[in-house]
Short mmCIF file of C-alpha atoms in Angstrom, two decimals:
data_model
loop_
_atom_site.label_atom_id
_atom_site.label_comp_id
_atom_site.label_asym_id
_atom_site.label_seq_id
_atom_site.Cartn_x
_atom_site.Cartn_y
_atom_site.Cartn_z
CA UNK A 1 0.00 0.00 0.00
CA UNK A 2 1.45 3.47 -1.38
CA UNK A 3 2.38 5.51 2.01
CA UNK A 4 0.12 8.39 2.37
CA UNK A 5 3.39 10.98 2.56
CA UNK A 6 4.20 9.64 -1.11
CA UNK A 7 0.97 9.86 -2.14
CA UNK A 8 0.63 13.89 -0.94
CA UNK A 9 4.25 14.60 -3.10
CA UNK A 10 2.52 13.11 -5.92
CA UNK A 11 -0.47 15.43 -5.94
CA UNK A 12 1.62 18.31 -5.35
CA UNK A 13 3.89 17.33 -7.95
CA UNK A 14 0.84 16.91 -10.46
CA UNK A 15 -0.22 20.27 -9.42
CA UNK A 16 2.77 21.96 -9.89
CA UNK A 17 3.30 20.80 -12.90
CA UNK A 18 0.09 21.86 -14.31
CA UNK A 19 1.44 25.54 -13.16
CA UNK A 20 4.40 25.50 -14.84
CA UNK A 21 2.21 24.47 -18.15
CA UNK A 22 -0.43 27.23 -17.11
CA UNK A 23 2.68 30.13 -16.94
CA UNK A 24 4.60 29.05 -20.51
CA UNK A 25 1.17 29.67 -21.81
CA UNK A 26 0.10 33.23 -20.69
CA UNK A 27 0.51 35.17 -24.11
CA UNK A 28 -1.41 37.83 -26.18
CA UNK A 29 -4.71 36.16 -25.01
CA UNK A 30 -4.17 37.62 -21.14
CA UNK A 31 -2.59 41.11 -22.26
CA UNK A 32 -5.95 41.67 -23.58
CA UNK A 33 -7.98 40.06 -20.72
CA UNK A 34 -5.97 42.46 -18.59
CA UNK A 35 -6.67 45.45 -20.72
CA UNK A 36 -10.13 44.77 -21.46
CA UNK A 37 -10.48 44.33 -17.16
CA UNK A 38 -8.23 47.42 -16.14
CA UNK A 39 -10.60 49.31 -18.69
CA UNK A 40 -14.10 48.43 -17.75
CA UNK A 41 -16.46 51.24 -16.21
CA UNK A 42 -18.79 48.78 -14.16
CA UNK A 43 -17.90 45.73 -12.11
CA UNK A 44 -16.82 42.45 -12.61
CA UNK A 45 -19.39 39.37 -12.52
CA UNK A 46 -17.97 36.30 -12.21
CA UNK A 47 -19.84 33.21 -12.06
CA UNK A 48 -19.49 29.34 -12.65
CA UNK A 49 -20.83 26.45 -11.27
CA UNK A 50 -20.15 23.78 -8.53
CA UNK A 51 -16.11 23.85 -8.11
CA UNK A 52 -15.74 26.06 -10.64
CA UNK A 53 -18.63 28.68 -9.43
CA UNK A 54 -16.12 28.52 -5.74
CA UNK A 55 -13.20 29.32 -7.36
CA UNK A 56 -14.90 32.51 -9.27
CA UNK A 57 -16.27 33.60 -6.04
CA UNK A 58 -12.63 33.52 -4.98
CA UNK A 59 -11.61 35.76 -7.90
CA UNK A 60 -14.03 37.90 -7.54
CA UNK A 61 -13.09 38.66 -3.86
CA UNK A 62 -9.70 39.38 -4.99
CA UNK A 63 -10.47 41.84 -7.29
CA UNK A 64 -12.77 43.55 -5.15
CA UNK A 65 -10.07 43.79 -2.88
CA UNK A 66 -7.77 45.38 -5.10
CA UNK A 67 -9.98 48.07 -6.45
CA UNK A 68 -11.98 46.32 -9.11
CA UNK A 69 -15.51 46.44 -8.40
CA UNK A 70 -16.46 42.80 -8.83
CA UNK A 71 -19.31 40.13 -7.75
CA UNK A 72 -20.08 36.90 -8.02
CA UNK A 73 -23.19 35.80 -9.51
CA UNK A 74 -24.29 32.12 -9.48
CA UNK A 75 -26.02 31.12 -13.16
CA UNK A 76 -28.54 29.57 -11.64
CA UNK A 77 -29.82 32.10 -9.59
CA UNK A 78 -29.43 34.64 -12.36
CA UNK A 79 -31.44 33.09 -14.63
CA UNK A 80 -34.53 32.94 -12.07
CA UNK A 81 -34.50 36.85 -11.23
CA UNK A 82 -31.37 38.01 -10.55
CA UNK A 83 -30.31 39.46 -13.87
CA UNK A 84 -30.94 43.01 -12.48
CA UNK A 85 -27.57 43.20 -11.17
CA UNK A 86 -26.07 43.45 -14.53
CA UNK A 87 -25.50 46.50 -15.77
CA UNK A 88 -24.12 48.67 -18.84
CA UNK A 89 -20.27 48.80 -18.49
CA UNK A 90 -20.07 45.38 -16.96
CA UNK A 91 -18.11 42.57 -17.58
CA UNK A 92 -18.58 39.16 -17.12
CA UNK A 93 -16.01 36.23 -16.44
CA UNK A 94 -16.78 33.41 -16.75
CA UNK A 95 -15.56 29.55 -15.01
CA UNK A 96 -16.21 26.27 -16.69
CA UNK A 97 -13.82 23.38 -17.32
CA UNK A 98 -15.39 21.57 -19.63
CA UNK A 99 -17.03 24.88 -21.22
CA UNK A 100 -20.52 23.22 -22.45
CA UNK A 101 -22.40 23.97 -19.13
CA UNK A 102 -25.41 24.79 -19.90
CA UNK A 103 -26.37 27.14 -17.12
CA UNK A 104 -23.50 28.73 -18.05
CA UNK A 105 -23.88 28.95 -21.87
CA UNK A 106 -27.43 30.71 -20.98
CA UNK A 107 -25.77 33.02 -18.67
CA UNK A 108 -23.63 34.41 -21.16
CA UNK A 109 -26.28 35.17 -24.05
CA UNK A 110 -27.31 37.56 -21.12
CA UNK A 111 -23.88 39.50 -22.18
CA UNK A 112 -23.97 39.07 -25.41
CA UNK A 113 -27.51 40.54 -26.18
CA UNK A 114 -26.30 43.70 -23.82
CA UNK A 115 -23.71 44.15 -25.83
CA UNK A 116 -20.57 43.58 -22.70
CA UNK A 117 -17.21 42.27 -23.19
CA UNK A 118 -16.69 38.73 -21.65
CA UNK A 119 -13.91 36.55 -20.80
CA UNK A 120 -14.01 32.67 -20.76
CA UNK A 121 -11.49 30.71 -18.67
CA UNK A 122 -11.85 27.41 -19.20
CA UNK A 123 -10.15 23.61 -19.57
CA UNK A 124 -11.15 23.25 -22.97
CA UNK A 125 -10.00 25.75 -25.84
CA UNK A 126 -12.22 24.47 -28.42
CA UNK A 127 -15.64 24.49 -26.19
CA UNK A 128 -18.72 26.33 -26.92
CA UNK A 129 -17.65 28.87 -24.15
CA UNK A 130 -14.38 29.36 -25.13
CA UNK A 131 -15.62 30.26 -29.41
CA UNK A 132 -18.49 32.66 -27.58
CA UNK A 133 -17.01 34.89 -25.47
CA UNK A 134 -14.91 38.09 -26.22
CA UNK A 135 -11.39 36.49 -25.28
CA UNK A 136 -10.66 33.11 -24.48
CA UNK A 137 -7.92 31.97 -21.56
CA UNK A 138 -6.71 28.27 -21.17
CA UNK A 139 -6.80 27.03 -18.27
CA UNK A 140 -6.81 23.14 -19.33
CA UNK A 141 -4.40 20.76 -17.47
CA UNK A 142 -3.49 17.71 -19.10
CA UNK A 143 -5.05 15.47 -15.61
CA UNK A 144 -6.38 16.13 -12.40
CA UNK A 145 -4.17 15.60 -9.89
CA UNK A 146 -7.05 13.41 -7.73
CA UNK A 147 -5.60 9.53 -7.84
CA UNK A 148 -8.93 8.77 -9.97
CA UNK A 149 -8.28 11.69 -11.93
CA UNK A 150 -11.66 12.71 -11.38
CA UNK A 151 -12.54 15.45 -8.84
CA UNK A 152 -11.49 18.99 -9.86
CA UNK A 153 -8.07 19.44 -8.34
CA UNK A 154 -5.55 20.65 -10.54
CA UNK A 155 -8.14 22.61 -12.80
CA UNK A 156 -9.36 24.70 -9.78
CA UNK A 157 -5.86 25.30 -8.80
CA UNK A 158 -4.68 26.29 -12.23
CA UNK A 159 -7.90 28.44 -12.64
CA UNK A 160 -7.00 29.95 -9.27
CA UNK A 161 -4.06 30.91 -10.05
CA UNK A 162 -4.95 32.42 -13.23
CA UNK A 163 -7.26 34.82 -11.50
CA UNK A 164 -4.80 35.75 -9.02
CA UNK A 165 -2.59 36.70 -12.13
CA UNK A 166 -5.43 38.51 -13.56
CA UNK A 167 -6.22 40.52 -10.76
CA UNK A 168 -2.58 41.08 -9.63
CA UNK A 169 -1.82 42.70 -13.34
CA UNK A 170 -4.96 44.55 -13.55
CA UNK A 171 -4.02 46.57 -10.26
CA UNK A 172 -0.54 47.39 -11.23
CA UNK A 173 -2.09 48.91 -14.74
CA UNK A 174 -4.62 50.53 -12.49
CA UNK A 175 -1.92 52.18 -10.41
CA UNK A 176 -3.10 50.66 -7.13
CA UNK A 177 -1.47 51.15 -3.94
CA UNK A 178 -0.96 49.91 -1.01
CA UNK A 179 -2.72 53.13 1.02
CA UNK A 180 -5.93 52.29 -1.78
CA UNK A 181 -5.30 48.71 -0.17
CA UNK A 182 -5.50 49.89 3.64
CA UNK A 183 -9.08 52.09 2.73
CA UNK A 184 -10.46 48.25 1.77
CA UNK A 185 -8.88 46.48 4.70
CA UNK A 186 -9.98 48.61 7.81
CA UNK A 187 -10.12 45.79 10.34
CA UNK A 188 -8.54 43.17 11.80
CA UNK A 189 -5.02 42.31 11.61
CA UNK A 190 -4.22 43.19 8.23
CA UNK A 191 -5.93 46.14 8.56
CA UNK A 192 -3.25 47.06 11.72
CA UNK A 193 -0.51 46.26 9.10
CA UNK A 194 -1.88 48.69 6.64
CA UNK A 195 -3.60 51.79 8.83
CA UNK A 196 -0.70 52.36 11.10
CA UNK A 197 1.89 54.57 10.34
CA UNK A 198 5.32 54.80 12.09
CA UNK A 199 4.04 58.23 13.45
CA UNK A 200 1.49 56.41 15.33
CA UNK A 201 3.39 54.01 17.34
CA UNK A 202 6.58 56.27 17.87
CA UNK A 203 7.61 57.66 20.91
CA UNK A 204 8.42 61.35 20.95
CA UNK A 205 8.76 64.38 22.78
CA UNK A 206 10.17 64.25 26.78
CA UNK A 207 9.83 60.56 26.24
CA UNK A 208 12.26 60.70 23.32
CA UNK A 209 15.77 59.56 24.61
CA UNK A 210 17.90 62.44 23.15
CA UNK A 211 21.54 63.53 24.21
CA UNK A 212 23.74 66.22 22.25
CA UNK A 213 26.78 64.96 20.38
CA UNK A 214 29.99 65.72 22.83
CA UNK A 215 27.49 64.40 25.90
CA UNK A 216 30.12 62.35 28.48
CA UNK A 217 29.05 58.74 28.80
CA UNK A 218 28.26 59.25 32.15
CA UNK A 219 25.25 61.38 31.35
CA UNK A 220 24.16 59.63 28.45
CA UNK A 221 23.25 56.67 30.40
CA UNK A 222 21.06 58.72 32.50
CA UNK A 223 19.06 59.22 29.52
CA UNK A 224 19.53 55.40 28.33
CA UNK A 225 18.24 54.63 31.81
CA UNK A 226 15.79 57.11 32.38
CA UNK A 227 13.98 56.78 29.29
CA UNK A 228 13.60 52.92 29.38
CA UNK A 229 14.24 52.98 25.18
CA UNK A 230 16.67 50.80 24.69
CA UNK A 231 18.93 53.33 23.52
CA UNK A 232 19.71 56.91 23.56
CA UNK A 233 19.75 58.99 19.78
CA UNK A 234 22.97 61.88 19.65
CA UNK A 235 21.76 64.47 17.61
CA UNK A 236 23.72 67.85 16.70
CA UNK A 237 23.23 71.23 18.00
CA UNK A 238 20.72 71.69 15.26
CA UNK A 239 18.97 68.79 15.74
CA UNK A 240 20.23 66.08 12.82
CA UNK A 241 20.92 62.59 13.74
CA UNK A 242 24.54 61.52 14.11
CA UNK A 243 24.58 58.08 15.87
CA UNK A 244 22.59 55.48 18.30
CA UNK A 245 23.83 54.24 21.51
CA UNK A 246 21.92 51.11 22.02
CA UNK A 247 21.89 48.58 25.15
CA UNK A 248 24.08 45.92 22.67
CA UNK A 249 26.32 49.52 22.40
CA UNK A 250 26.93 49.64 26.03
CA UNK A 251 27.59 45.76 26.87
CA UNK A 252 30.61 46.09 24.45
CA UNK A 253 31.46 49.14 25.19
CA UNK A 254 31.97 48.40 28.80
CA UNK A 255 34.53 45.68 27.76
CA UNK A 256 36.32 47.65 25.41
CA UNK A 257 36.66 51.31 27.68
CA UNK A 258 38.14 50.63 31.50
CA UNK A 259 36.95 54.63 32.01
CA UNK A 260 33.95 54.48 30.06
CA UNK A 261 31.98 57.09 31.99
CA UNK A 262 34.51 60.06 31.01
CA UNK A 263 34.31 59.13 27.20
CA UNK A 264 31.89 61.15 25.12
CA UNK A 265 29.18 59.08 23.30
CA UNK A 266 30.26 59.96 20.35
CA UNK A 267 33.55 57.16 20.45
CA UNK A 268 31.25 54.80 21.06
CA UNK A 269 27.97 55.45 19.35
CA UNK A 270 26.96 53.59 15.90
CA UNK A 271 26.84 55.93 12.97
CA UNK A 272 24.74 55.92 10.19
CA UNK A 273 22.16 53.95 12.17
CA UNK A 274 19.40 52.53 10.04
CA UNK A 275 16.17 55.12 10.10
CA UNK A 276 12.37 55.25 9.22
CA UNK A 277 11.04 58.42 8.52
CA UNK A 278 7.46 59.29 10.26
CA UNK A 279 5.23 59.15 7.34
CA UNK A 280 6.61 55.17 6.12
CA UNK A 281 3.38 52.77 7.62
CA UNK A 282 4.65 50.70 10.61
CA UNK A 283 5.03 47.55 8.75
CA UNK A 284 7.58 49.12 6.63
CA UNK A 285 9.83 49.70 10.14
CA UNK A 286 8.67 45.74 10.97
CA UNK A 287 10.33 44.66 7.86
CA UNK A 288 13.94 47.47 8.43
CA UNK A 289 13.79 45.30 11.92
CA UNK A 290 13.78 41.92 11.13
CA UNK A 291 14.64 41.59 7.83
CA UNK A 292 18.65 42.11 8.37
CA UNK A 293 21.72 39.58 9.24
CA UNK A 294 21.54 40.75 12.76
CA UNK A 295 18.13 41.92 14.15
CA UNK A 296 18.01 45.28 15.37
CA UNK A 297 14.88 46.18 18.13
CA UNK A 298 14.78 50.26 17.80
CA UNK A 299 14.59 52.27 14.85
CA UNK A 300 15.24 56.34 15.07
CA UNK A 301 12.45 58.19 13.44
CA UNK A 302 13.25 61.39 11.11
CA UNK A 303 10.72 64.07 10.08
CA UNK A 304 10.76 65.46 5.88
CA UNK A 305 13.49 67.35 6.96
CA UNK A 306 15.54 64.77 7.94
CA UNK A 307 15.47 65.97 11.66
CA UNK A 308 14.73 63.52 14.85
CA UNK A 309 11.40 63.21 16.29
CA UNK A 310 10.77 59.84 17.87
CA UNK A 311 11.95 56.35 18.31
CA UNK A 312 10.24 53.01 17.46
CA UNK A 313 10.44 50.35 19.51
CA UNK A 314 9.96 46.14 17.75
CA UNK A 315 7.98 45.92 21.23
CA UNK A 316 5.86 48.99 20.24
CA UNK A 317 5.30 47.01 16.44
CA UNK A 318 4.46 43.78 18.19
CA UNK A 319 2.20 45.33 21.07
CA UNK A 320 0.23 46.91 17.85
CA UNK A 321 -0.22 43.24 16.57
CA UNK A 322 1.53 43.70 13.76
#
């Protein structure tokens, strides 16, 4: 009996392999899909049905996400009273493997009497869905990666996919950002990620551990210990950052300097200290954090003129549940 771990590889395996076929065939066929999409003055209908109906409502939800209006509409339902959502400007997508469904096939005459572009994406290039609509993309896989090559498995992932390609080239054409991206995402923890800014979480003003380049060590770690930072930010007389004197700073530097109270925090500082500037969104000073050979836990936080105003803590990023 075939072990069930060899078993998984092999499905994988099928499935990847129906990606790599799916990406050495995007061509002329999606350019205009993505045109035609990026273009449109209504909303996006998708619809399909059974496995394939799922994976359009996925689709859907993705570009509605990104800043194309979109909804899912099941063919069934549509063609017992809910045709009123369609509307001049519209376009509709539409899911089918086999492309002969024919709750599908009705669906679309819908379009095609109004006069709206549509887009097939099917497993068959020479169906009845695929010759009717407006632009045609293959999304066939040679077999299914189920072991009786039956249920829908690596035609709903390969259709997946291709929507997430869709949708991820339509918002770059549209010029879609990641601040349009935080307006749809207002809650939960990806909306944390997205709404706060590094302005929000910093710490600033008398809590802001700040000591004037020349400072002697031994009143610098007044500040370092007063301020309960992590580290103390020398600045010049006019207010620029020079260097960072960290906690890590001070362990080495107390095995390095046998007087290191009368030394000025300047011999012993780190300069050219890796920043954020206020306006950056917190994740941005997450990723400066962690994303480094040696993780770093505070970040110094410059205004648009380049001039201190607060420190960011990875404990203040975390607290914030990013």
């Amino acid at each position: 009996m075939i072990s069930c771990t060899s078993l998984a590889k092999d499905l994988i395996r099928k499935e990847i392999c129906a990606l790599e076929t799916l990406h050495d065939r995007i061509g002329p066929e999606f350019e205009q899909a993505v045109l035609c999409l990026s273009r449109i003055e209504g909303k996006v209908i998708a619809t399909g049905l059974g496995k394939s109906g799922i994976v359009a409502g996925k689709i859907s939800a993705t570009f509605s996400s990104t800043g194309t209006p979109s909804i899912f509409v099941h063919p069934v339902e549509a063609l017992h009273g809910d045709l009123g959502i369609i509307q001049r400007g519209d376009l509709g997508l539409f899911l089918s493997n086999s492309g002969e469904t024919a709750e599908v096939l009705q669906f679309l005459q819908v379009f095609k009497r109004m006069g709206l572009k549509t887009i097939a994406m099917v497993g068959k290039a020479n169906s009845t869905l695929a010759r009717d609509c407006d632009i045609c993309l293959n999304a066939s896989v040679e077999s299914e990666a189920c072991p009786l090559n039956l249920a829908p498995t690596s035609s709903t992932t390969a259709a997946m996919v291709l929507g997430d390609a869709l949708a991820g080239c339509v918002l770059t054409q549209k010029g879609f950002s990641s601040d349009d991206f935080s307006r749809l995402h207002p809650s939960g923890a990806l909306g944390k990620r997205l709404l706060f800014r590094v302005k929000d979480l910093m710490h600033s003003g008398d809590n802001l551990p700040l000591v004037v380049s020349g400072t002697l060590m031994r009143d610098a770690l007044v500040a370092l210990t007063g301020k309960a930072m992590g580290a103390v930010l020398v600045v010049s007389s006019l207010g620029g950052l020079l260097g960072i004197f960290t906690d890590g700073d001070l362990r080495r530097a107390v095995l390095q300097h046998e007087n290191l109270l009368n030394i000025e925090v300047d011999k012993v500082m780190t300069k050219n200290p890796v920043v954020i500037h206020e306006s950056r969104m917190a994740a941005e000073a997450l990723n400066l954090m962690e994303n480094r050979p040696s993780q770093i836990s505070v970040l110094p936080v410059l205004d648009g003129d380049n001039k201190v105003t607060g420190i960011i803590r990875l404990h203040d990023l975390v607290q914030a549940g990013l």
